[in-house]
PDB file of C-alpha atoms in Angstrom:
ATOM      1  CA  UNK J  29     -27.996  -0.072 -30.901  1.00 56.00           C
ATOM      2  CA  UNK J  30     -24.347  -0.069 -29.154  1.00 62.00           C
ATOM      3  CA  UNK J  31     -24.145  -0.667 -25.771  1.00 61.00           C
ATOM      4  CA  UNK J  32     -21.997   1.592 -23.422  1.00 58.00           C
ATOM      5  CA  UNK J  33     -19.104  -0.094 -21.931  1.00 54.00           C
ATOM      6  CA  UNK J  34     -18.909  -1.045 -18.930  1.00 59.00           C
ATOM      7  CA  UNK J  35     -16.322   0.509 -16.357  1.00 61.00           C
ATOM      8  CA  UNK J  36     -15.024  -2.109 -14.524  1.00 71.00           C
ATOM      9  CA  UNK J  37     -13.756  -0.836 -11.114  1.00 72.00           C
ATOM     10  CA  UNK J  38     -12.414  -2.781  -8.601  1.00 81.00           C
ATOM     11  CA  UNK J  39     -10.313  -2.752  -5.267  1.00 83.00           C
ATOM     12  CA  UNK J  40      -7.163  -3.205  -7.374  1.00 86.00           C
ATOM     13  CA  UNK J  41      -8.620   0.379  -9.710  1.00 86.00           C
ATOM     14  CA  UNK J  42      -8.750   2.375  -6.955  1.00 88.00           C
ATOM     15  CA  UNK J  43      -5.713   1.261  -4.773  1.00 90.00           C
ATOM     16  CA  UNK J  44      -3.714   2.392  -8.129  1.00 91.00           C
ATOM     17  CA  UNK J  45      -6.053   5.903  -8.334  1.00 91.00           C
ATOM     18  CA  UNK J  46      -4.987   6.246  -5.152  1.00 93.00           C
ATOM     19  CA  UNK J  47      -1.623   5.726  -5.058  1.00 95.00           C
ATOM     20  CA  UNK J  48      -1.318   8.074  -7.944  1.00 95.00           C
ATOM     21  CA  UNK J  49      -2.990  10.861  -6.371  1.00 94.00           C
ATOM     22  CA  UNK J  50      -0.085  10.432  -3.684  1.00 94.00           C
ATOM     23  CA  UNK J  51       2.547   9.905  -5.715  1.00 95.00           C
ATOM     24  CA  UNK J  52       1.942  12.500  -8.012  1.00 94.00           C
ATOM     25  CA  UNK J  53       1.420  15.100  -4.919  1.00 93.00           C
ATOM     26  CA  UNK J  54       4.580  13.808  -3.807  1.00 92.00           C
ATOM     27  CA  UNK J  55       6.364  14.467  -6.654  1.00 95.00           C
ATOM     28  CA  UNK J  56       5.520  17.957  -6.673  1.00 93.00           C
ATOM     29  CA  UNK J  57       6.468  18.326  -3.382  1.00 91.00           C
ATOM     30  CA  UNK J  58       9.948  17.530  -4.016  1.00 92.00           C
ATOM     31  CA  UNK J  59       9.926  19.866  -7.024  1.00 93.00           C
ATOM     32  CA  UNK J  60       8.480  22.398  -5.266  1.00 90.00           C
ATOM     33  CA  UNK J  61      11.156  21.501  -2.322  1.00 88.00           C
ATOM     34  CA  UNK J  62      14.274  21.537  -5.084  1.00 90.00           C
ATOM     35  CA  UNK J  63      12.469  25.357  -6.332  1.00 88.00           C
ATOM     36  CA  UNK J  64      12.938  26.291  -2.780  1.00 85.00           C
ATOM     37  CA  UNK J  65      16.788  25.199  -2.637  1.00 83.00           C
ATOM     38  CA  UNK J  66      17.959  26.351  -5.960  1.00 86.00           C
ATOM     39  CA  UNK J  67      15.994  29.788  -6.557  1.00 80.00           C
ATOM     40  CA  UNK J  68      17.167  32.893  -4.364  1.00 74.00           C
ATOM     41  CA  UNK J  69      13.242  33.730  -3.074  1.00 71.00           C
ATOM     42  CA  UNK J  70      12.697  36.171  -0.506  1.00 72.00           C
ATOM     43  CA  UNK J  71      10.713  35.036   2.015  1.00 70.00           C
ATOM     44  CA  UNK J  72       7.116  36.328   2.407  1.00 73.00           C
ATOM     45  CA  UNK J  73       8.421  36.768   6.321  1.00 72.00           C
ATOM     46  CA  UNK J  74       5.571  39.388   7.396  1.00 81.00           C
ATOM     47  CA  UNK J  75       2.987  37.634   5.478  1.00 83.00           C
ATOM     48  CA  UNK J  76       4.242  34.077   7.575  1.00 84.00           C
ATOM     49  CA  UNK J  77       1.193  34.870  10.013  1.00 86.00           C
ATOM     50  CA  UNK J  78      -1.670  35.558   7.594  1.00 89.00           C
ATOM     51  CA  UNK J  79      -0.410  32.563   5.416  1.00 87.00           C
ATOM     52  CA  UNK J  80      -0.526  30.107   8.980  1.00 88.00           C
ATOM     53  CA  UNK J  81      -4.011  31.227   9.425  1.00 90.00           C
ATOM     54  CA  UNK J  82      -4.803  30.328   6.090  1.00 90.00           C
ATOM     55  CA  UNK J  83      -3.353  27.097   6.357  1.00 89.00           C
ATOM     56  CA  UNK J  84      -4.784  26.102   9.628  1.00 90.00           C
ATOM     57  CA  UNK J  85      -8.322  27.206   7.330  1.00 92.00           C
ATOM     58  CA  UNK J  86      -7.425  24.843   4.318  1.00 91.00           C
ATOM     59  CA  UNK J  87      -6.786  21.885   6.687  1.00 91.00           C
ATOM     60  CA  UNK J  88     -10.369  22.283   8.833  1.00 92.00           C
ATOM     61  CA  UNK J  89     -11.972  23.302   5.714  1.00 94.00           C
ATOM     62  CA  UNK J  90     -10.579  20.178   4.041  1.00 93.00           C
ATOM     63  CA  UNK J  91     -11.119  17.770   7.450  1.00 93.00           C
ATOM     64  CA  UNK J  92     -14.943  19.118   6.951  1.00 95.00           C
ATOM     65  CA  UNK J  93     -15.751  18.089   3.505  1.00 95.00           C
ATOM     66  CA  UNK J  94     -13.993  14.749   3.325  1.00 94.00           C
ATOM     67  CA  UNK J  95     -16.226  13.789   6.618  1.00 95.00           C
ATOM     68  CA  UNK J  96     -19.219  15.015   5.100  1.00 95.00           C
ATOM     69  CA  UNK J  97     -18.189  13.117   1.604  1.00 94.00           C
ATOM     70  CA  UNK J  98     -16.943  10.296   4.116  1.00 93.00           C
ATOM     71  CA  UNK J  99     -20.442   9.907   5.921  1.00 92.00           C
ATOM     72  CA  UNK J 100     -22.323   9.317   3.021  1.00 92.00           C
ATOM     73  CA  UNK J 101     -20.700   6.484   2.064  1.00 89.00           C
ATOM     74  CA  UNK J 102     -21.971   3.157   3.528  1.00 88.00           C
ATOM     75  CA  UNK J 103     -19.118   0.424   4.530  1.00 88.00           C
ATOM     76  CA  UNK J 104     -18.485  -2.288   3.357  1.00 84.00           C
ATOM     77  CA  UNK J 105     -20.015  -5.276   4.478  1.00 82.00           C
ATOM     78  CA  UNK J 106     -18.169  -7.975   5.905  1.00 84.00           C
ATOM     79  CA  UNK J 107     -18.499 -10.483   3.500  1.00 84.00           C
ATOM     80  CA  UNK J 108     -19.899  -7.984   1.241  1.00 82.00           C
ATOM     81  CA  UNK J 109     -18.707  -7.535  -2.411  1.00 83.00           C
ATOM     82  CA  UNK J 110     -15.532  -5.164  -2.624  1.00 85.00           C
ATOM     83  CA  UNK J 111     -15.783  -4.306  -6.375  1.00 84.00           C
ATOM     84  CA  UNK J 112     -19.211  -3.267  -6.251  1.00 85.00           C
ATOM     85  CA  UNK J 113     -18.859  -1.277  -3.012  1.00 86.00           C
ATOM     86  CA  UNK J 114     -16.131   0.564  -5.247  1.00 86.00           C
ATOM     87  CA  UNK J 115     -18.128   1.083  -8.214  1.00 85.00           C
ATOM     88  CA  UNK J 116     -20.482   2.728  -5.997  1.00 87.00           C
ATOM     89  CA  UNK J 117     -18.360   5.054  -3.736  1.00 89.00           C
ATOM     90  CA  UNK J 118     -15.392   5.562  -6.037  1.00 89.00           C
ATOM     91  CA  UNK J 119     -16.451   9.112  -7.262  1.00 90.00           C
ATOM     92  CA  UNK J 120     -16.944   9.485  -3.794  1.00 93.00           C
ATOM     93  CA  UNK J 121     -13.336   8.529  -2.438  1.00 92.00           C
ATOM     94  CA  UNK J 122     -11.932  10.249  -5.372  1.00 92.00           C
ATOM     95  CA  UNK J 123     -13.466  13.675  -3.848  1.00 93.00           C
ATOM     96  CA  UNK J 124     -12.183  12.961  -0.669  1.00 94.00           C
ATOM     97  CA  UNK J 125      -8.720  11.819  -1.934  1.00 93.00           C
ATOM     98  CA  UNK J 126      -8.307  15.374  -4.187  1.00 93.00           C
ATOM     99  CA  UNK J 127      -9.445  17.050  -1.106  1.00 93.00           C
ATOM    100  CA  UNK J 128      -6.916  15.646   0.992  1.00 91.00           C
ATOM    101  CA  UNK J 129      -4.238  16.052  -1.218  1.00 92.00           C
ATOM    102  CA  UNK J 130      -4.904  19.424  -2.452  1.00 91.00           C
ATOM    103  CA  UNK J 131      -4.277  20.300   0.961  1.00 91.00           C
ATOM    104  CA  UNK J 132      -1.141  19.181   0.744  1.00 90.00           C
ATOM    105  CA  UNK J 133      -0.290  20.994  -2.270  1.00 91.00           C
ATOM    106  CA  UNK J 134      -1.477  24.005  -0.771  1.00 90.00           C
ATOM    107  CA  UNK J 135       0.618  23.951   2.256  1.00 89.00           C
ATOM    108  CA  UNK J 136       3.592  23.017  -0.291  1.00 89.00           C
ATOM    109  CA  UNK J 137       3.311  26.859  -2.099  1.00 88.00           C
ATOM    110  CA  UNK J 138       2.630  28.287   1.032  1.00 87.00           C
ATOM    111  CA  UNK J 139       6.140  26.997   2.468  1.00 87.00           C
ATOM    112  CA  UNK J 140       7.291  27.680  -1.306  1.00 86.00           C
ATOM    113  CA  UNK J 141       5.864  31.454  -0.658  1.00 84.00           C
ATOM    114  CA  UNK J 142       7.270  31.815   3.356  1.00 84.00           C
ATOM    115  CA  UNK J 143       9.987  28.980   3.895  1.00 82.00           C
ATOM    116  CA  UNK J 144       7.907  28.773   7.237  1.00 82.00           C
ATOM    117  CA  UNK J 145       7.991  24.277   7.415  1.00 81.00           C
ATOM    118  CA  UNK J 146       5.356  24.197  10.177  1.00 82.00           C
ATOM    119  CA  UNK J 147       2.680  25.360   7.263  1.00 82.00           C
ATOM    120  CA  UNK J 148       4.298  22.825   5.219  1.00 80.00           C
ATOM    121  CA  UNK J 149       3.888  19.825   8.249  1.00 81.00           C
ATOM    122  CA  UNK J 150       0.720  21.260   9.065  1.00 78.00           C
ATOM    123  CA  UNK J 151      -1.219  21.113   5.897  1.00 77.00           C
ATOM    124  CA  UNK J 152       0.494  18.083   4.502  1.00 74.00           C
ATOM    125  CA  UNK J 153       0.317  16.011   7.844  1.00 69.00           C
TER     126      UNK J 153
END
């Protein structure tokens, strides 16, 4: 019988997970911020309200579920093994991370949508 492979996580695996979540969120930020400078979009102006509100609800919304995720992970213990704490929580940090940074995008298309940059700070900060 074959056996499954082994995934081998490890600090290093999830520093680079990481940084690609960012990167890549970054990256559509600036395309999103080039849209915004080279298409002629009317500003949702009288929707700039509703879509602060919103925003405001994304970012507590998303501050709620990655402490919830957050408290059920253990740390790590000071001489503890790294690797394996990352085997074990890395589903968990990768929920956290998407949360985080699909805040971000959201507050991106809302400042794509209003041209209002205190939804974009907001959210993204």
């Amino acid at each position: 019988m074959p056996r499954e492979p082994q995934l081998r996580l490890t600090e290093r695996t999830a520093r680079i997970v990481h940084a690609s979540i960012v990167g890549g969120v970054a990256i559509m930020i600036l395309v999103i911020a080039a849209l915004r400078t080279t298409l002629s979009l009317d500003p949702f102006d009288q929707l700039t309200t509703a879509f602060r509100v919103v925003a405001v609800g994304v970012l507590l919304l998303s501050v709620f579920v990655m402490r919830t995720v957050r408290s059920s992970m253990e740390p790590v213990a000071p001489r503890g093994d790294r690797d394996a704490w990352w085997r074990a929580n890395m589903p968990r940090a990768l929920v956290v991370w998407a949360v985080a940074e699909g805040a971000a995008l959201a507050g991106a298309v809302f400042w794509l949508l209003t041209g209002d940059f205190v939804i974009l700070v907001v959210v993204t900060g």
